[in-house]
Coordinates of N, CA and C in Angstrom, one line a residue:
X14 N 16.0 20.6 -42.8 CA 16.1 19.5 -42.0 C 14.6 18.9 -41.9
X15 N 14.5 17.6 -42.0 CA 13.2 17.0 -41.9 C 13.0 16.3 -40.6
X16 N 11.8 16.2 -40.1 CA 11.5 15.6 -38.9 C 11.3 14.1 -39.1
X17 N 11.3 13.3 -38.1 CA 11.0 11.9 -38.2 C 9.6 11.6 -38.7
X18 N 8.7 12.4 -38.3 CA 7.3 12.3 -38.8 C 7.2 12.5 -40.3
X19 N 8.0 13.5 -40.9 CA 8.0 13.8 -42.3 C 8.6 12.6 -43.0
X20 N 9.7 12.0 -42.5 CA 10.3 10.9 -43.1 C 9.3 9.7 -43.2
X21 N 8.6 9.4 -42.0 CA 7.7 8.3 -42.0 C 6.6 8.5 -43.0
X22 N 6.1 9.8 -43.2 CA 5.0 10.1 -44.1 C 5.6 9.9 -45.6
X23 N 6.8 10.3 -45.8 CA 7.4 10.2 -47.1 C 7.6 8.7 -47.5
X24 N 8.0 7.9 -46.6 CA 8.3 6.5 -46.9 C 7.1 5.6 -46.9
X25 N 6.1 5.8 -46.1 CA 5.0 5.0 -45.9 C 3.7 5.6 -46.5
X26 N 3.7 6.9 -46.6 CA 2.5 7.5 -47.0 C 1.5 7.8 -45.9
X27 N 2.0 7.4 -44.7 CA 1.1 7.7 -43.5 C 1.9 8.5 -42.5
X28 N 1.3 9.5 -41.8 CA 2.0 10.3 -40.8 C 2.4 9.4 -39.7
X29 N 3.6 9.8 -39.1 CA 4.2 9.1 -38.0 C 3.4 9.5 -36.7
X30 N 2.8 8.5 -36.0 CA 2.0 8.8 -34.8 C 2.6 8.3 -33.6
X31 N 3.8 7.7 -33.7 CA 4.5 7.1 -32.5 C 4.7 8.1 -31.4
X32 N 4.9 9.4 -31.8 CA 5.1 10.4 -30.8 C 3.9 10.6 -29.9
X33 N 2.7 10.5 -30.6 CA 1.5 10.6 -29.8 C 1.3 9.5 -28.8
X34 N 1.7 8.3 -29.1 CA 1.6 7.2 -28.2 C 2.5 7.4 -27.0
X35 N 3.8 7.9 -27.3 CA 4.7 8.1 -26.3 C 4.2 9.2 -25.3
X36 N 3.7 10.3 -25.9 CA 3.1 11.3 -25.0 C 2.0 10.8 -24.1
X37 N 1.1 10.0 -24.7 CA 0.0 9.4 -23.9 C 0.6 8.5 -22.8
X38 N 1.6 7.7 -23.1 CA 2.1 6.8 -22.1 C 2.8 7.5 -21.0
X39 N 3.5 8.6 -21.3 CA 4.2 9.4 -20.3 C 3.1 10.1 -19.4
X40 N 2.1 10.6 -20.1 CA 1.0 11.3 -19.3 C 0.3 10.4 -18.4
X41 N 0.0 9.1 -18.8 CA -0.6 8.2 -17.9 C 0.3 7.7 -16.8
X42 N 1.6 7.5 -17.1 CA 2.5 7.1 -16.0 C 2.7 8.2 -15.0
X43 N 2.7 9.5 -15.4 CA 2.8 10.6 -14.4 C 1.5 10.7 -13.6
X44 N 0.4 10.5 -14.2 CA -0.9 10.6 -13.5 C -1.0 9.4 -12.5
X45 N -0.5 8.2 -12.9 CA -0.6 7.1 -11.9 C 0.4 7.3 -10.8
X46 N 1.6 7.8 -11.1 CA 2.6 8.1 -10.1 C 2.1 9.1 -9.1
X47 N 1.4 10.1 -9.6 CA 0.9 11.2 -8.7 C -0.2 10.6 -7.7
X48 N -1.0 9.7 -8.2 CA -2.1 9.1 -7.4 C -1.5 8.2 -6.3
X49 N -0.3 7.6 -6.6 CA 0.3 6.7 -5.6 C 1.4 7.4 -4.8
X50 N 1.3 8.6 -4.8 CA 2.4 9.4 -4.0 C 2.2 9.2 -2.5
X51 N 3.3 8.9 -1.8 CA 3.2 8.8 -0.3 C 2.7 10.1 0.3
X52 N 2.1 10.0 1.4 CA 1.7 11.2 2.2 C 2.9 12.1 2.5
X53 N 2.7 13.4 2.5 CA 3.8 14.3 2.9 C 4.2 14.1 4.3
X54 N 5.3 14.7 4.7 CA 5.8 14.7 6.0 C 4.9 15.3 7.1
X55 N 4.1 16.2 6.6 CA 3.2 16.9 7.5 C 1.8 16.2 7.6
X56 N 1.6 15.1 6.9 CA 0.4 14.4 6.9 C 0.2 13.7 8.2
X57 N -1.0 13.8 8.8 CA -1.3 13.1 10.0 C -1.8 11.7 9.7
X58 N -1.4 10.7 10.5 CA -1.7 9.4 10.2 C -2.4 8.8 11.4
X59 N -3.2 7.7 11.1 CA -4.0 7.0 12.1 C -3.8 5.5 11.9
X60 N -3.6 4.8 13.0 CA -3.4 3.4 13.0 C -4.8 2.8 12.6
X61 N -4.8 2.0 11.6 CA -6.0 1.3 11.1 C -6.0 -0.2 11.4
X62 N -4.8 -0.7 11.6 CA -4.7 -2.2 11.8 C -3.6 -2.5 12.7
X63 N -3.8 -3.4 13.7 CA -2.7 -3.8 14.5 C -2.7 -5.4 14.6
X64 N -1.5 -5.9 14.4 CA -1.4 -7.4 14.4 C -0.2 -7.8 15.3
X65 N -0.4 -8.9 16.0 CA 0.6 -9.4 16.9 C 1.1 -10.8 16.4
X66 N 2.5 -10.9 16.3 CA 3.1 -12.2 15.9 C 3.9 -12.7 17.1
X67 N 4.8 -13.6 16.8 CA 5.7 -14.1 17.8 C 6.8 -13.1 18.1
X68 N 6.7 -12.3 19.1 CA 7.7 -11.3 19.5 C 7.8 -10.1 18.5
X69 N 6.8 -9.9 17.8 CA 6.8 -8.8 16.8 C 5.3 -8.3 16.7
X70 N 5.3 -7.0 16.4 CA 4.0 -6.3 16.2 C 4.0 -5.6 14.9
X71 N 2.9 -5.7 14.1 CA 2.7 -5.0 12.8 C 1.6 -4.0 13.0
X72 N 1.8 -2.9 12.4 CA 0.7 -1.9 12.4 C 0.6 -1.2 11.0
X73 N -0.6 -0.9 10.6 CA -0.8 -0.2 9.3 C -1.4 1.2 9.6
X74 N -0.9 2.2 9.1 CA -1.3 3.6 9.3 C -1.8 4.1 7.9
X75 N -2.9 4.9 8.0 CA -3.4 5.6 6.8 C -3.5 7.1 7.1
X76 N -3.5 7.9 6.0 CA -3.7 9.3 6.3 C -5.0 9.6 7.0
X77 N -5.0 10.5 7.9 CA -6.1 10.9 8.7 C -7.3 11.3 7.8
X78 N -7.0 11.9 6.6 CA -8.0 12.4 5.7 C -8.8 11.2 5.2
X79 N -8.2 10.0 5.0 CA -8.9 8.8 4.6 C -9.6 8.1 5.7
X80 N -8.9 8.0 6.8 CA -9.4 7.3 8.0 C -10.7 7.9 8.5
X81 N -10.8 9.3 8.5 CA -11.9 10.0 9.0 C -13.0 10.4 7.9
X82 N -12.7 10.0 6.7 CA -13.6 10.3 5.6 C -14.9 9.5 5.7
X83 N -16.0 10.0 5.7 CA -17.3 9.4 5.7 C -17.3 7.9 6.1
X84 N -17.0 7.0 5.1 CA -17.0 5.6 5.3 C -15.6 5.0 5.5
X85 N -14.6 5.9 5.7 CA -13.2 5.4 5.7 C -12.7 5.0 4.4
X86 N -12.0 3.9 4.3 CA -11.5 3.4 3.0 C -12.7 2.8 2.3
X87 N -12.9 3.3 1.1 CA -14.1 2.9 0.3 C -13.8 1.6 -0.5
X88 N -14.8 0.9 -0.9 CA -14.7 -0.3 -1.7 C -13.9 -0.1 -2.9
X89 N -12.8 -0.9 -3.2 CA -12.0 -0.7 -4.3 C -10.9 0.4 -4.3
X90 N -10.9 1.2 -3.2 CA -10.0 2.3 -3.1 C -8.6 1.8 -2.7
X91 N -7.6 2.4 -3.2 CA -6.2 2.1 -2.9 C -5.6 3.4 -2.4
X92 N -4.9 3.4 -1.3 CA -4.2 4.6 -0.8 C -2.8 4.2 -0.3
X93 N -1.9 5.1 -0.2 CA -0.6 4.9 0.3 C -0.6 5.2 1.8
X94 N -0.2 4.3 2.6 CA -0.1 4.4 4.0 C 1.3 4.0 4.4
X95 N 1.4 3.7 5.7 CA 2.7 3.2 6.2 C 2.5 1.9 7.0
X96 N 3.5 1.0 6.9 CA 3.5 -0.3 7.6 C 4.6 -0.2 8.6
X97 N 4.3 -0.5 9.9 CA 5.4 -0.5 10.9 C 5.6 -2.0 11.3
X98 N 6.8 -2.4 11.3 CA 7.2 -3.7 11.8 C 8.0 -3.5 13.1
X99 N 7.4 -3.7 14.2 CA 8.0 -3.4 15.5 C 8.8 -4.6 16.0
X100 N 10.1 -4.5 15.8 CA 11.1 -5.5 16.3 C 11.8 -5.1 17.5
X101 N 11.2 -4.3 18.3 CA 11.8 -3.8 19.5 C 12.4 -4.9 20.4
X102 N 11.6 -5.9 20.6 CA 12.1 -7.1 21.4 C 13.4 -7.7 20.9
X103 N 13.5 -7.6 19.6 CA 14.8 -8.2 19.0 C 15.8 -7.1 18.9
X104 N 15.6 -5.9 19.5 CA 16.5 -4.8 19.5 C 16.8 -4.3 18.1
X105 N 15.8 -4.3 17.3 CA 15.9 -3.8 15.9 C 15.0 -2.6 15.6
X106 N 14.3 -2.1 16.5 CA 13.6 -0.9 16.3 C 12.2 -1.1 15.6
X107 N 11.7 0.0 15.1 CA 10.4 0.0 14.5 C 10.4 0.8 13.2
X108 N 10.9 0.2 12.1 CA 11.0 1.0 10.8 C 9.6 1.1 10.2
X109 N 9.4 2.2 9.5 CA 8.2 2.5 8.8 C 8.5 2.4 7.3
X110 N 7.6 1.8 6.5 CA 7.7 1.7 5.1 C 6.4 2.0 4.4
X111 N 6.5 2.7 3.3 CA 5.2 3.0 2.6 C 4.6 1.7 2.0
X112 N 3.3 1.6 2.1 CA 2.6 0.4 1.5 C 1.4 0.9 0.8
X113 N 0.9 0.1 -0.1 CA -0.4 0.4 -0.8 C -1.4 -0.4 0.0
X114 N -2.5 0.2 0.4 CA -3.6 -0.5 1.1 C -4.8 -0.4 0.3
X115 N -5.4 -1.5 0.0 CA -6.6 -1.6 -0.9 C -7.7 -2.3 -0.2
X116 N -8.9 -1.7 -0.2 CA -10.1 -2.3 0.3 C -10.8 -3.1 -0.9
X117 N -11.1 -4.3 -0.6 CA -11.7 -5.1 -1.7 C -13.1 -4.6 -2.1
X118 N -13.6 -5.0 -3.3 CA -14.8 -4.5 -3.8 C -16.0 -4.9 -2.9
X119 N -15.9 -6.0 -2.2 CA -17.0 -6.5 -1.3 C -16.7 -6.0 0.1
X120 N -15.7 -5.3 0.4 CA -15.3 -4.7 1.7 C -15.1 -5.8 2.8
X121 N -14.7 -7.0 2.3 CA -14.4 -8.1 3.3 C -13.0 -8.3 3.6
X122 N -12.1 -7.8 2.7 CA -10.6 -7.9 2.9 C -9.9 -6.6 2.6
X123 N -8.8 -6.5 3.2 CA -7.9 -5.4 3.0 C -6.6 -6.0 2.5
X124 N -6.0 -5.4 1.4 CA -4.8 -5.9 0.9 C -3.7 -4.9 1.2
X125 N -2.6 -5.4 1.8 CA -1.4 -4.6 2.1 C -0.3 -5.0 1.2
X126 N 0.1 -4.1 0.4 CA 1.2 -4.4 -0.6 C 2.4 -3.7 -0.2
X127 N 3.4 -4.5 0.2 CA 4.7 -3.9 0.6 C 5.6 -3.8 -0.6
X128 N 5.2 -2.9 -1.5 CA 5.8 -2.8 -2.8 C 7.3 -2.4 -2.8
X129 N 7.7 -1.7 -1.8 CA 9.1 -1.3 -1.8 C 10.1 -2.4 -1.6
X130 N 9.6 -3.5 -1.0 CA 10.4 -4.7 -0.7 C 10.1 -5.8 -1.6
X131 N 9.1 -5.7 -2.5 CA 8.8 -6.7 -3.4 C 8.2 -8.0 -2.7
X132 N 7.6 -7.8 -1.5 CA 7.0 -9.0 -0.8 C 5.6 -9.3 -1.4
X133 N 5.2 -10.5 -1.3 CA 3.8 -10.8 -1.7 C 2.8 -10.0 -1.0
X134 N 1.7 -9.7 -1.6 CA 0.6 -8.9 -1.0 C 0.0 -9.7 0.1
X135 N -0.4 -9.1 1.2 CA -1.1 -9.7 2.3 C -2.5 -9.4 2.3
X136 N -3.4 -10.4 2.3 CA -4.8 -10.1 2.4 C -5.3 -10.4 3.8
X137 N -6.0 -9.4 4.4 CA -6.4 -9.5 5.8 C -7.9 -9.3 5.9
X138 N -8.6 -10.2 6.5 CA -10.0 -10.1 6.7 C -10.3 -8.8 7.4
X139 N -11.3 -8.0 7.0 CA -11.7 -6.8 7.6 C -12.1 -7.0 9.1
X140 N -12.6 -8.2 9.4 CA -13.0 -8.5 10.8 C -11.9 -9.0 11.6
X141 N -10.7 -9.2 11.0 CA -9.5 -9.7 11.7 C -9.3 -11.1 11.4
X142 N -8.1 -11.6 11.7 CA -7.8 -13.0 11.4 C -6.2 -13.2 11.5
X143 N -5.8 -14.4 11.2 CA -4.4 -14.7 11.3 C -3.8 -14.7 9.8
X144 N -2.7 -14.0 9.6 CA -2.1 -13.8 8.3 C -0.6 -13.9 8.4
X145 N 0.0 -14.1 7.2 CA 1.5 -14.0 7.1 C 1.8 -12.8 6.3
X146 N 2.6 -11.9 7.0 CA 3.1 -10.7 6.3 C 4.4 -10.9 5.6
X147 N 5.4 -11.4 6.4 CA 6.8 -11.5 6.0 C 7.3 -12.9 6.4
X148 N 7.9 -13.6 5.6 CA 8.3 -15.0 6.0 C 9.5 -15.0 7.0
X149 N 10.1 -13.8 7.2 CA 11.2 -13.8 8.2 C 10.8 -13.5 9.6
X150 N 9.9 -12.5 9.7 CA 9.5 -12.0 11.0 C 8.0 -12.1 11.3
X151 N 7.2 -12.0 10.4 CA 5.8 -11.7 10.6 C 4.8 -12.8 10.1
X152 N 5.1 -14.1 10.6 CA 4.3 -15.2 10.2 C 3.3 -15.4 11.3
X153 N 2.1 -15.9 10.9 CA 1.0 -16.3 11.8 C 0.7 -15.1 12.7
X154 N 0.6 -13.9 12.2 CA 0.2 -12.7 12.9 C -1.3 -12.7 13.1
X155 N -1.7 -12.4 14.3 CA -3.1 -12.3 14.7 C -3.5 -10.8 14.6
X156 N -4.4 -10.5 13.6 CA -4.8 -9.1 13.4 C -6.2 -8.8 13.9
X157 N -6.3 -7.7 14.5 CA -7.6 -7.2 14.9 C -8.4 -6.7 13.8
X158 N -9.6 -6.2 14.0 CA -10.4 -5.7 12.9 C -9.8 -4.4 12.3
X159 N -10.0 -4.3 11.0 CA -9.5 -3.1 10.3 C -10.4 -1.9 10.7
X160 N -9.7 -0.8 10.9 CA -10.4 0.5 11.4 C -10.8 0.4 12.8
X161 N -10.3 -0.6 13.5 CA -10.7 -0.7 15.0 C -9.6 0.1 15.7
X162 N -9.9 0.9 16.6 CA -9.0 1.7 17.4 C -8.7 1.1 18.7
X163 N -9.2 -0.2 19.0 CA -9.0 -0.8 20.2 C -7.6 -1.5 20.3
X164 N -6.7 -0.9 21.1 CA -5.4 -1.5 21.2 C -5.3 -2.8 21.9
X165 N -6.4 -3.2 22.5 CA -6.4 -4.5 23.3 C -7.3 -5.5 22.6
X166 N -7.3 -5.5 21.2 CA -8.2 -6.4 20.5 C -8.0 -7.9 20.8
X167 N -6.7 -8.3 21.2 CA -6.5 -9.7 21.4 C -6.5 -10.1 22.8
X168 N -6.7 -9.2 23.7 CA -6.7 -9.5 25.2 C -8.0 -9.8 25.7

């Protein structure tokens, strides 16, 4: 029995290297998936961002290990955290969803990527500002400064 590589070498005179490319692609996708793995159930989280909209509150949580690391979220760093959309006033609860949170290279904006729902990425000024998260519930949300633990930022 001959292998596919032997047949490729016999017909073209060149060894078949497609298998090497496939192995490299799988290795890279596994490595990328591992880097973007959500924090475990035992991971402690800290609120890093709080935003108020019309009858709704949004919060972004990051793993405590990132929040308390030297400078917090580093320039260009992306981590998996959680986004809470608090619809308690609408009697819909406070679901949590994993999000990718990225600090810009100039450390002036934070991008929240709600990748599980396919929503557009939300860019939030580090110093705070008004943004749109979700066109159904979270429009014109006023966000406090990133990494600010002041729950009364807007008062």
